[in-house]
PDB file of C-alpha atoms in Angstrom:
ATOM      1  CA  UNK F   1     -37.362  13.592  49.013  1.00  0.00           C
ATOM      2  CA  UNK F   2     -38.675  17.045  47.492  1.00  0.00           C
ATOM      3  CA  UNK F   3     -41.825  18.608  48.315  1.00  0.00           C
ATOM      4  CA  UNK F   4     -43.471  18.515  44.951  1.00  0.00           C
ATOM      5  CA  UNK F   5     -47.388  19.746  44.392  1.00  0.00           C
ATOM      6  CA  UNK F   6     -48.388  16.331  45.401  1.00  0.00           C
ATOM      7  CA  UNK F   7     -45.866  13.430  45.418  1.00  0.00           C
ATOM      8  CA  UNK F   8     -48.063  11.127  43.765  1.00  0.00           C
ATOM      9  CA  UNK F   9     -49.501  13.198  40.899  1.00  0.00           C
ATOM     10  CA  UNK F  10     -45.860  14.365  40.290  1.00  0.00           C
ATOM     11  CA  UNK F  11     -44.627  11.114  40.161  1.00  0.00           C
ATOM     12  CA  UNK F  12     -47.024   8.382  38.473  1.00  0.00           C
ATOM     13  CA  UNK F  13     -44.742   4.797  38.798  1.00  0.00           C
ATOM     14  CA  UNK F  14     -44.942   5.624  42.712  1.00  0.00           C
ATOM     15  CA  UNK F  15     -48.501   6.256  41.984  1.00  0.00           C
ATOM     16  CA  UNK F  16     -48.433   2.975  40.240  1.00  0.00           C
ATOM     17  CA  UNK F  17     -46.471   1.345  42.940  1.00  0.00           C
ATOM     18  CA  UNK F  18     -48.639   2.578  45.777  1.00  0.00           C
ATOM     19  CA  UNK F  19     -51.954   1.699  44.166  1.00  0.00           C
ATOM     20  CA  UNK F  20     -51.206  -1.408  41.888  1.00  0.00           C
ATOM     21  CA  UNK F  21     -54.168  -3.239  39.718  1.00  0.00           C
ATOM     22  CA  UNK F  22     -52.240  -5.772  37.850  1.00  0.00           C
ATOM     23  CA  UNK F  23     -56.042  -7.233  36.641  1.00  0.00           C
ATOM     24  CA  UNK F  24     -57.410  -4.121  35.412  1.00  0.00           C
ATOM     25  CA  UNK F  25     -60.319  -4.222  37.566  1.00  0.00           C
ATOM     26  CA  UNK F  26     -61.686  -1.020  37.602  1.00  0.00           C
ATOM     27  CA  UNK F  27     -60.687  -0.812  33.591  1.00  0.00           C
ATOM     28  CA  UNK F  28     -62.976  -4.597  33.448  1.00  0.00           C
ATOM     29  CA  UNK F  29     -66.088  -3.157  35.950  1.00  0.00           C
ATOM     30  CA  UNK F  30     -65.925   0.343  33.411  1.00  0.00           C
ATOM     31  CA  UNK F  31     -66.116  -2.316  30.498  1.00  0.00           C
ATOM     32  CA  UNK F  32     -68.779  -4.317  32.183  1.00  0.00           C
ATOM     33  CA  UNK F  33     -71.160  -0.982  33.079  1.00  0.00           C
ATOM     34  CA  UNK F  34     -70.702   0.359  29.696  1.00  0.00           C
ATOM     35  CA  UNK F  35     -71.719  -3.485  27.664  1.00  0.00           C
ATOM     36  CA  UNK F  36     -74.398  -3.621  29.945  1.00  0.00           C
ATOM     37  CA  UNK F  37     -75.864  -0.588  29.207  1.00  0.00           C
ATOM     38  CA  UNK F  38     -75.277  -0.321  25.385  1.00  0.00           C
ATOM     39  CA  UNK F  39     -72.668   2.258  25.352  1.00  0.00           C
ATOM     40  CA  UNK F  40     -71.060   3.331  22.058  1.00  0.00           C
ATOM     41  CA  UNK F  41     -67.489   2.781  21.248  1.00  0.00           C
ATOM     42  CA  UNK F  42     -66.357   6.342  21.948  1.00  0.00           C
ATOM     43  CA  UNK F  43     -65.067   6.985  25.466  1.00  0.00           C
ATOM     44  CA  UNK F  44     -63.615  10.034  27.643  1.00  0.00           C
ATOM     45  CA  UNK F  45     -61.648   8.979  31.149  1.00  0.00           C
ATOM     46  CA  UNK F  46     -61.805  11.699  32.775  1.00  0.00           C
ATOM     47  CA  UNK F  47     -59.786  12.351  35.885  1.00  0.00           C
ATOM     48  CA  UNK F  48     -57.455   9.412  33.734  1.00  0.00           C
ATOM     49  CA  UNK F  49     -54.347   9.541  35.885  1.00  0.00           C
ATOM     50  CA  UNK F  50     -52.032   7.312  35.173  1.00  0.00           C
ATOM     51  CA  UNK F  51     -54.111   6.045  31.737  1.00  0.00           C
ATOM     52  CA  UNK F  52     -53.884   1.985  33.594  1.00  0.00           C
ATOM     53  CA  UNK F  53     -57.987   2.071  32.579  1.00  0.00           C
ATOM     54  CA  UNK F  54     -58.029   4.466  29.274  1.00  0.00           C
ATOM     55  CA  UNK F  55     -55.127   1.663  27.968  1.00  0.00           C
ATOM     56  CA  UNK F  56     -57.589  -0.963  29.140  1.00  0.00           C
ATOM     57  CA  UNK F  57     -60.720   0.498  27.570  1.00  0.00           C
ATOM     58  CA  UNK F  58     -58.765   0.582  24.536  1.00  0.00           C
ATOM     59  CA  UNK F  59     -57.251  -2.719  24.682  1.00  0.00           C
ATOM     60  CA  UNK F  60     -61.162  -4.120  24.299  1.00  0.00           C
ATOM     61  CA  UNK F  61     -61.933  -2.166  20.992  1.00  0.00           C
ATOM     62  CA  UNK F  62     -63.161   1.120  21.846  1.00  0.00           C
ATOM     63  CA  UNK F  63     -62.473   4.639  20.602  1.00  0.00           C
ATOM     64  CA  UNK F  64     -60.762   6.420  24.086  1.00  0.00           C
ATOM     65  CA  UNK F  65     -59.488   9.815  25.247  1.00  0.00           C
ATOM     66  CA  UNK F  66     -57.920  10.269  28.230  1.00  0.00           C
ATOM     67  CA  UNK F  67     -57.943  13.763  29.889  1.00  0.00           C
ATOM     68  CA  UNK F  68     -56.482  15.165  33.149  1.00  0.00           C
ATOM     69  CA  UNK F  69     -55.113  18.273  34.745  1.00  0.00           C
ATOM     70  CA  UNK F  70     -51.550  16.535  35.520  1.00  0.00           C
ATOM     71  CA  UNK F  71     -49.070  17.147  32.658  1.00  0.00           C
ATOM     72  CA  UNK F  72     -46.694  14.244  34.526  1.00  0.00           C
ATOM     73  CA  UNK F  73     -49.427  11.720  34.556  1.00  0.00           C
ATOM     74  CA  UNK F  74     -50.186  12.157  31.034  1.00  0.00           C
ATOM     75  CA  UNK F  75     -47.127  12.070  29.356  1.00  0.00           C
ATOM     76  CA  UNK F  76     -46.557   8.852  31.487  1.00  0.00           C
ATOM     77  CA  UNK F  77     -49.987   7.529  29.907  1.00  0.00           C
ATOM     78  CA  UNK F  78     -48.949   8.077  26.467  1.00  0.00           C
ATOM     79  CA  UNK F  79     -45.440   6.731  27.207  1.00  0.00           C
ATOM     80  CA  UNK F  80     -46.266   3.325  29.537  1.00  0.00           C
ATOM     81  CA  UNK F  81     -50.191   2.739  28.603  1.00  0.00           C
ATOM     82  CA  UNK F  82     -50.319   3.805  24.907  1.00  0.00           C
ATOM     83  CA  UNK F  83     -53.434   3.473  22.489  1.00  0.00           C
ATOM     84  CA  UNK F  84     -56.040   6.134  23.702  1.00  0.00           C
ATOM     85  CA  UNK F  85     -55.650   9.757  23.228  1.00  0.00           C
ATOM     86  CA  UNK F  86     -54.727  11.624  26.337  1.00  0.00           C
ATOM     87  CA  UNK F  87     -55.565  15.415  26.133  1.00  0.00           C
ATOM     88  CA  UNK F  88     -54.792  17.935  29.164  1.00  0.00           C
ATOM     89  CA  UNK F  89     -58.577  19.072  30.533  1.00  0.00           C
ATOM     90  CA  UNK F  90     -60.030  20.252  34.135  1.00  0.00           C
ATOM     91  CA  UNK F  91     -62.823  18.204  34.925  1.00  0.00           C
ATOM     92  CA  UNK F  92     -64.217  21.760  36.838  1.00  0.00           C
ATOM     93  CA  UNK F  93     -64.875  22.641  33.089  1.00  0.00           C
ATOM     94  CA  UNK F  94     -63.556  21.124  29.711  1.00  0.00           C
ATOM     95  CA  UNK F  95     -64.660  20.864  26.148  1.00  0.00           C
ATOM     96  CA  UNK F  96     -62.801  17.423  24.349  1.00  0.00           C
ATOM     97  CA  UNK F  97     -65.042  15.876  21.545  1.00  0.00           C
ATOM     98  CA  UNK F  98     -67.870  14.074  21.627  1.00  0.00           C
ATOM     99  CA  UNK F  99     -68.799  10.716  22.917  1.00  0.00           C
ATOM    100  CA  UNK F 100     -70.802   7.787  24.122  1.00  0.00           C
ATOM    101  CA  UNK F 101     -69.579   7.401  27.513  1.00  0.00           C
ATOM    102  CA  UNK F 102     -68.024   9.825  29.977  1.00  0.00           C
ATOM    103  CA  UNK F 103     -66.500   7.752  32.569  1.00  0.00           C
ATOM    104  CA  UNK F 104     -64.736   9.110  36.065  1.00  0.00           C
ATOM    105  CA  UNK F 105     -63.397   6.624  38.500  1.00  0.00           C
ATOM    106  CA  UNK F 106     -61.535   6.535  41.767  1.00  0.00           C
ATOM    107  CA  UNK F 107     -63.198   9.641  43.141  1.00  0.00           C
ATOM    108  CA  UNK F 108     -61.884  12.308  40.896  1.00  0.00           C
ATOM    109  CA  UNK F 109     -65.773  13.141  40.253  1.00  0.00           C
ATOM    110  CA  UNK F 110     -65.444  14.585  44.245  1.00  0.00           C
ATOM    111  CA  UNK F 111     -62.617  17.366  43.486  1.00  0.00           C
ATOM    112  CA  UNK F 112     -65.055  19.201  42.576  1.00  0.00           C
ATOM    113  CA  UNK F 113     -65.526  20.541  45.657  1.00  0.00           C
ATOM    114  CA  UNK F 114     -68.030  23.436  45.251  1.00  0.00           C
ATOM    115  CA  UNK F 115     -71.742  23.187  43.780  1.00  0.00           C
ATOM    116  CA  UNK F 116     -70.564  25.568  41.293  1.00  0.00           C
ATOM    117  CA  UNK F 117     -67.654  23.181  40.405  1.00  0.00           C
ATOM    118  CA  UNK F 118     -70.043  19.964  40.584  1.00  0.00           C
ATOM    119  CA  UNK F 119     -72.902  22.272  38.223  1.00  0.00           C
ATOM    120  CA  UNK F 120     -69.567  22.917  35.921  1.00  0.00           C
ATOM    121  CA  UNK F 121     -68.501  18.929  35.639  1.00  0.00           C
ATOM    122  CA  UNK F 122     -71.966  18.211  35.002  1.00  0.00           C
ATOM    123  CA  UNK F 123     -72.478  21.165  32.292  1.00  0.00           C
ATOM    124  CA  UNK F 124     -69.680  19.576  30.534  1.00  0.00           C
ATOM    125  CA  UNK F 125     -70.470  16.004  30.672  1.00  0.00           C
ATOM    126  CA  UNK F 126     -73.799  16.980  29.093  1.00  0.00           C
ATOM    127  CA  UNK F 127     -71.885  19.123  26.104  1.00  0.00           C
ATOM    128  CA  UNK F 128     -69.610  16.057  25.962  1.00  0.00           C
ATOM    129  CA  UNK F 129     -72.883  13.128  25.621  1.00  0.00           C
ATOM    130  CA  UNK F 130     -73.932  12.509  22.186  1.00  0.00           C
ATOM    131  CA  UNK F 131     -78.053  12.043  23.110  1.00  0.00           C
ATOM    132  CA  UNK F 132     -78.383   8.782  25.267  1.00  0.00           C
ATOM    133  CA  UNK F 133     -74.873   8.360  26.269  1.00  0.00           C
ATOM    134  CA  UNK F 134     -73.586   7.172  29.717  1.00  0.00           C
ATOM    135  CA  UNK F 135     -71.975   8.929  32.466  1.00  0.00           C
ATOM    136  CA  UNK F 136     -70.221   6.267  34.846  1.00  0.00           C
ATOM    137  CA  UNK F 137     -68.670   6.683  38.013  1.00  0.00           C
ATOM    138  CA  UNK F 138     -66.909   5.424  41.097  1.00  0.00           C
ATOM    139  CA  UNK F 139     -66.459   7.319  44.395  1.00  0.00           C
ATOM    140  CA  UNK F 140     -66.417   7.484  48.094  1.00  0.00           C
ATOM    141  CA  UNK F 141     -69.972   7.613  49.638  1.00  0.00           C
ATOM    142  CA  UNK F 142     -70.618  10.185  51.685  1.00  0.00           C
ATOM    143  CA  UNK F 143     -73.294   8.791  53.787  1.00  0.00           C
ATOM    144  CA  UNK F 144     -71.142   6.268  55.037  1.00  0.00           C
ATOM    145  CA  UNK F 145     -69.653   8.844  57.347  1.00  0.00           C
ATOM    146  CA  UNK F 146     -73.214   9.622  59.330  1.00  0.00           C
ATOM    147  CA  UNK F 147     -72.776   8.358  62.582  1.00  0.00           C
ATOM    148  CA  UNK F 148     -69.815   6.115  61.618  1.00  0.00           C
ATOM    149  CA  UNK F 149     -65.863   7.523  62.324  1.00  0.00           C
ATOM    150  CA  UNK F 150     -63.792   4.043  62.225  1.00  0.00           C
ATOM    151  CA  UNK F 151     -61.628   5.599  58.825  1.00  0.00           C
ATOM    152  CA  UNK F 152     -61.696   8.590  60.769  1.00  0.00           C
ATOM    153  CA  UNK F 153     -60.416   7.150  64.537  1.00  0.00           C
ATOM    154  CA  UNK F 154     -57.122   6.344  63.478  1.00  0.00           C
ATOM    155  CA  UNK F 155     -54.666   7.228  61.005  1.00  0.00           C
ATOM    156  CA  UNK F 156     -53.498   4.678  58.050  1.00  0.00           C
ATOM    157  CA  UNK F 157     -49.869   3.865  57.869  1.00  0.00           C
ATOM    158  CA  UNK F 158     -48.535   2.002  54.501  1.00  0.00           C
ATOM    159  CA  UNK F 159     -45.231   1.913  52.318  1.00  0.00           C
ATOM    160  CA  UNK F 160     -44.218   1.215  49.451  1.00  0.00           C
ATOM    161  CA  UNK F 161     -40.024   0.804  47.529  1.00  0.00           C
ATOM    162  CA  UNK F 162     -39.976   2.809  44.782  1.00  0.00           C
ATOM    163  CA  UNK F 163     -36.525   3.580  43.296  1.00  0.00           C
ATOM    164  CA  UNK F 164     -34.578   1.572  45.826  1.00  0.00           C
ATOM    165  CA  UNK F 165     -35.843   3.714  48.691  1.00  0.00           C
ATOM    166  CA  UNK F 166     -38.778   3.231  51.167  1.00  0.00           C
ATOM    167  CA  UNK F 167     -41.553   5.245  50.947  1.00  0.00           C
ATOM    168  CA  UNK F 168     -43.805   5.416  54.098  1.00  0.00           C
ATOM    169  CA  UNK F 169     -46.965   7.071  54.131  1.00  0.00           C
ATOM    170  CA  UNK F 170     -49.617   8.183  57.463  1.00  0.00           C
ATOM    171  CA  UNK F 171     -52.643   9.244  55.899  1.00  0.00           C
ATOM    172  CA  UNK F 172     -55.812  11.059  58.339  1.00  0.00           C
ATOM    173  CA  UNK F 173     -58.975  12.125  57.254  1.00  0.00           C
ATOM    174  CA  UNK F 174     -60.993  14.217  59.095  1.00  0.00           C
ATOM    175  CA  UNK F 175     -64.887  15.461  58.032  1.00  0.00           C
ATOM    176  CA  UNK F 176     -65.215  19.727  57.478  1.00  0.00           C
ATOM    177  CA  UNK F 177     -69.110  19.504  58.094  1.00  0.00           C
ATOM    178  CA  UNK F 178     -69.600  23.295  56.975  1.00  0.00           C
ATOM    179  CA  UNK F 179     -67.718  22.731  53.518  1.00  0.00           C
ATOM    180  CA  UNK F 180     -69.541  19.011  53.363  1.00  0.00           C
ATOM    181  CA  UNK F 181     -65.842  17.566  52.540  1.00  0.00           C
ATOM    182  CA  UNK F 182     -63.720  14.652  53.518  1.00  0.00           C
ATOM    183  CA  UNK F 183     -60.076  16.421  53.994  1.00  0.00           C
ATOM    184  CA  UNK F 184     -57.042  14.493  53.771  1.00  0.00           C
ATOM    185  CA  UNK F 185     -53.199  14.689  54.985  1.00  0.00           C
ATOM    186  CA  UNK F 186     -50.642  12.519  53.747  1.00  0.00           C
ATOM    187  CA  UNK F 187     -47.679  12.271  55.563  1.00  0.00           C
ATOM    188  CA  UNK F 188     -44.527  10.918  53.535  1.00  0.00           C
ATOM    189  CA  UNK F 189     -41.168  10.199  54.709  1.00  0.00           C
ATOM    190  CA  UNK F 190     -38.391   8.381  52.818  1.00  0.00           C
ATOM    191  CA  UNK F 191     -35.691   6.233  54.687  1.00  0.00           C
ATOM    192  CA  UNK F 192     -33.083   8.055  52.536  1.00  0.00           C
ATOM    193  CA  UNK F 193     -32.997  11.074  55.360  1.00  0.00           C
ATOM    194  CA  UNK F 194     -34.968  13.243  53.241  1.00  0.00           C
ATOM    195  CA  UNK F 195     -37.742  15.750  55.398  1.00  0.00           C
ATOM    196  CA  UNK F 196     -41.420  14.986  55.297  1.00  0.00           C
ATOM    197  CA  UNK F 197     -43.953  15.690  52.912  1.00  0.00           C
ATOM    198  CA  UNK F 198     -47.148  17.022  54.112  1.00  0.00           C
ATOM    199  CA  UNK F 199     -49.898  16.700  51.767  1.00  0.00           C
ATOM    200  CA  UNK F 200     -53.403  18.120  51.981  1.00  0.00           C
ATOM    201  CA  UNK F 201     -56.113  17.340  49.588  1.00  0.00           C
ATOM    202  CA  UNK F 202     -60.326  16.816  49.690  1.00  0.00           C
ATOM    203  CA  UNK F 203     -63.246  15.150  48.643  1.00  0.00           C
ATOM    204  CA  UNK F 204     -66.650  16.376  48.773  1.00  0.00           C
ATOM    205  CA  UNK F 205     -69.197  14.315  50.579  1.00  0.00           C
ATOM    206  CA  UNK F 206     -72.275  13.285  48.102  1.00  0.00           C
ATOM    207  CA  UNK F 207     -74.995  11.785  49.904  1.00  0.00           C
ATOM    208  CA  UNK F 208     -76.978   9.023  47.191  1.00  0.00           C
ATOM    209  CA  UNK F 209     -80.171  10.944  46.841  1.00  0.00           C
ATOM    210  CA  UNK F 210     -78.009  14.539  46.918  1.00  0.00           C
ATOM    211  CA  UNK F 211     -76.301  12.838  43.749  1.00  0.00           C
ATOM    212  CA  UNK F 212     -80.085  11.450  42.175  1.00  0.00           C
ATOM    213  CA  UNK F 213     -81.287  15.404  42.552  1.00  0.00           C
ATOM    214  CA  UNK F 214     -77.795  16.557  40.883  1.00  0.00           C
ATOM    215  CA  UNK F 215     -77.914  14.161  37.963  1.00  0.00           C
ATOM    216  CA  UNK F 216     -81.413  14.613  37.313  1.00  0.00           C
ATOM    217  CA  UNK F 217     -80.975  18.498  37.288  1.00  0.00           C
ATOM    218  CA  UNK F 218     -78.454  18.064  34.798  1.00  0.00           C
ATOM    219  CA  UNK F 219     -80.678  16.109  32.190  1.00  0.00           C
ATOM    220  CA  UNK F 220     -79.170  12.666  33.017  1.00  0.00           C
ATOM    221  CA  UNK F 221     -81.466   9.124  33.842  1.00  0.00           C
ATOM    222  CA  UNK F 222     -79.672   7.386  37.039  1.00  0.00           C
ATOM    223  CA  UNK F 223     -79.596   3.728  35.967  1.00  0.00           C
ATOM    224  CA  UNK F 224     -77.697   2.294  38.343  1.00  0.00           C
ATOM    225  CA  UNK F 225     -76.583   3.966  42.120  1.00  0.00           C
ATOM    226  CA  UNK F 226     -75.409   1.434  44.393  1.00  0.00           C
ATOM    227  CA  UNK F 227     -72.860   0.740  47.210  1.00  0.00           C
ATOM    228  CA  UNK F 228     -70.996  -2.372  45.418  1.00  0.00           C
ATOM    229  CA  UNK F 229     -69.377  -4.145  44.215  1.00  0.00           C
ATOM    230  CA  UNK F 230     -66.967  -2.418  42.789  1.00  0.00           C
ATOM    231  CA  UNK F 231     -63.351  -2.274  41.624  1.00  0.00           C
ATOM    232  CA  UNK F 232     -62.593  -0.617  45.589  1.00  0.00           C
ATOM    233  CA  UNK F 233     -65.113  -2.512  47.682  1.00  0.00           C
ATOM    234  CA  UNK F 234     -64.292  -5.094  49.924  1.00  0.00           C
ATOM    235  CA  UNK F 235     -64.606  -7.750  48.673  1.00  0.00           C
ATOM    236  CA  UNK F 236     -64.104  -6.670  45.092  1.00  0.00           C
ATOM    237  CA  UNK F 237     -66.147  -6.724  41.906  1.00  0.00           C
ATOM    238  CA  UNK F 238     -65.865 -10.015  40.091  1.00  0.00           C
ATOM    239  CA  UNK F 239     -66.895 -10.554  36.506  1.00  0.00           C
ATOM    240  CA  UNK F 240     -70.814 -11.506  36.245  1.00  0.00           C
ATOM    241  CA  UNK F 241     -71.916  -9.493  39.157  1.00  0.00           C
ATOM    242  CA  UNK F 242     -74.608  -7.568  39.114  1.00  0.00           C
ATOM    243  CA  UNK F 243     -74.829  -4.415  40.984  1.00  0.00           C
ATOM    244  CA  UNK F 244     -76.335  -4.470  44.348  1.00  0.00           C
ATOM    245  CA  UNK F 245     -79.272  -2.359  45.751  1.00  0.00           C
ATOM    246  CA  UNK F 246     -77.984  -0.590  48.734  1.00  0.00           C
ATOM    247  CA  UNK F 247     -75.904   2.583  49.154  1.00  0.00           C
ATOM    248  CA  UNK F 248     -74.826   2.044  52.689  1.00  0.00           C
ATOM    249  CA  UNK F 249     -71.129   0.996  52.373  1.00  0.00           C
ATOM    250  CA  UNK F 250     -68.009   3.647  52.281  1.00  0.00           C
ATOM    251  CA  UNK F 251     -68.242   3.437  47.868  1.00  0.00           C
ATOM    252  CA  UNK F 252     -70.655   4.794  45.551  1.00  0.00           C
ATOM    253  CA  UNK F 253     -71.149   3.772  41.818  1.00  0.00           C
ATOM    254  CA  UNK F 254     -73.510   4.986  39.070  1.00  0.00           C
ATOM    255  CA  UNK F 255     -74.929   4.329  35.905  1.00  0.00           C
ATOM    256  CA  UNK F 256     -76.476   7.540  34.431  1.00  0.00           C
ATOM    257  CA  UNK F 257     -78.049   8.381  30.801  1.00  0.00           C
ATOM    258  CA  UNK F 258     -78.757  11.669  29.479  1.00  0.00           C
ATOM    259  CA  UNK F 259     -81.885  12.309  28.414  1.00  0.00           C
ATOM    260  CA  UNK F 260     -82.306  12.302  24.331  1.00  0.00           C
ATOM    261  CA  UNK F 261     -84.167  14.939  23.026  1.00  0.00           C
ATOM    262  CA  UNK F 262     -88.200  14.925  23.161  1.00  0.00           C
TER     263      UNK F 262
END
């Protein structure tokens, strides 16, 4: 094993393999936010990854572009989940089209780490709205971690055989109050005799009303903010649910408009 910029980015069938979602769900809840709400057909995933939910949003008739920073995820999108466009973007700041829907799941919406960077996402999601269109989104809550530390106590072990070889990962996240994020390192080791990977990464911590004040700022409606379910909660969305009316669990989803003009 190498020490690539970040073994899963780098590499998006491990990716794949270590975060499989044979039923499209969080492709199905997207779908089921955006019918709900009367979104257009045109759609940017941004943050796509690995394109599993651009392919998906596509498969069900609409008009989508998937962007993200990662060259290797997107040139796996176009090759293994074709139909969307997929167009190389920072979500700190990008200019892609225009559309009905800006959607950004699986917390990418929380690399943004800074307000600056968070002002900068929004900025662009607002250049990137025709009037009325949707912003939806799906990331860790930050709230959850007042007072509680049980995905903070001990450190979470999984593997995965990708290639032939076993991949183990020990993941810990700790809490940087000062820089309000949720810091990660990921541990890999291979049972090939390669050395360990050490990974560090982040997530800012958005507290629900923190989120309200930043969308509202920013010209858009919140719809929907909620705590689940979702494609990540426990248990998971199912089609026909509606969302709930807490924000208390460790996810966060929203449903935003922007405002058309007066």
């Amino acid at each position: 094993m190498t020490g690539p910029r970040n073994l899963l980015t780098d590499h998006p069938e491990l990716y794949e393999a270590r975060f499989p979602d044979p039923d499209r769900l969080a492709g199905r809840w997207t779908e089921d936010c955006l019918r709900r709400h009367g979104a257009g057909p045109r759609v940017l995933d941004m943050g796509c990854g690995t394109g599993r939910d651009a392919a998906y949003l596509h498969g069900v008739g609409r008009t989508v572009t998937g962007a993200d920073l990662s060259e290797a995820m997107l040139a796996h999108a176009r090759t293994h989940h074709p139909g969307p466009a997929y167009v190389h973007a920072d979500l700190h700041g990008f200019d892609v089209g225009r559309f009905d829907a800006v959607v950004c799941l699986d917390s990418a919406l929380l690399y943004c780490h800074t307000n600056a960077q968070l002002d900068a996402f929004l900025t662009s999601c607002r250049r990137a709205l025709s009037p009325g269109g949707l912003l939806v989104a799906e990331l860790r809550n930050g709230a959850y971690f007042l007072g509680r530390t049980d995905l903070l106590d001990t450190p979470t072990a999984n593997s995965v055989t990708w290639q032939g070889t076993v991949h183990r990962s020990t993941t810990t996240l700790t809490v940087d109050r000062t820089a309000q994020l949720l810091r990660r390192v990921r541990v890999w080791t291979a049972d090939d005799g390669s050395e360990p990977v050490a990974q560090h990464s982040a997530w800012r911590l958005l507290f629900p009303q923190e989120l309200r004040h930043l969308l509202a700022a920013h010209g858009f409606e919140v719809l929907e903010l909620h705590d689940g379910p979702g494609p990540r909660t426990e248990p998971p969305w199912q089609a026909g649910q509606l969302p709930g009316d807490t924000a208390d669990a460790d996810r966060l989803h929203f449903v935003a408009r922007l405002h058309s003009p007066a």
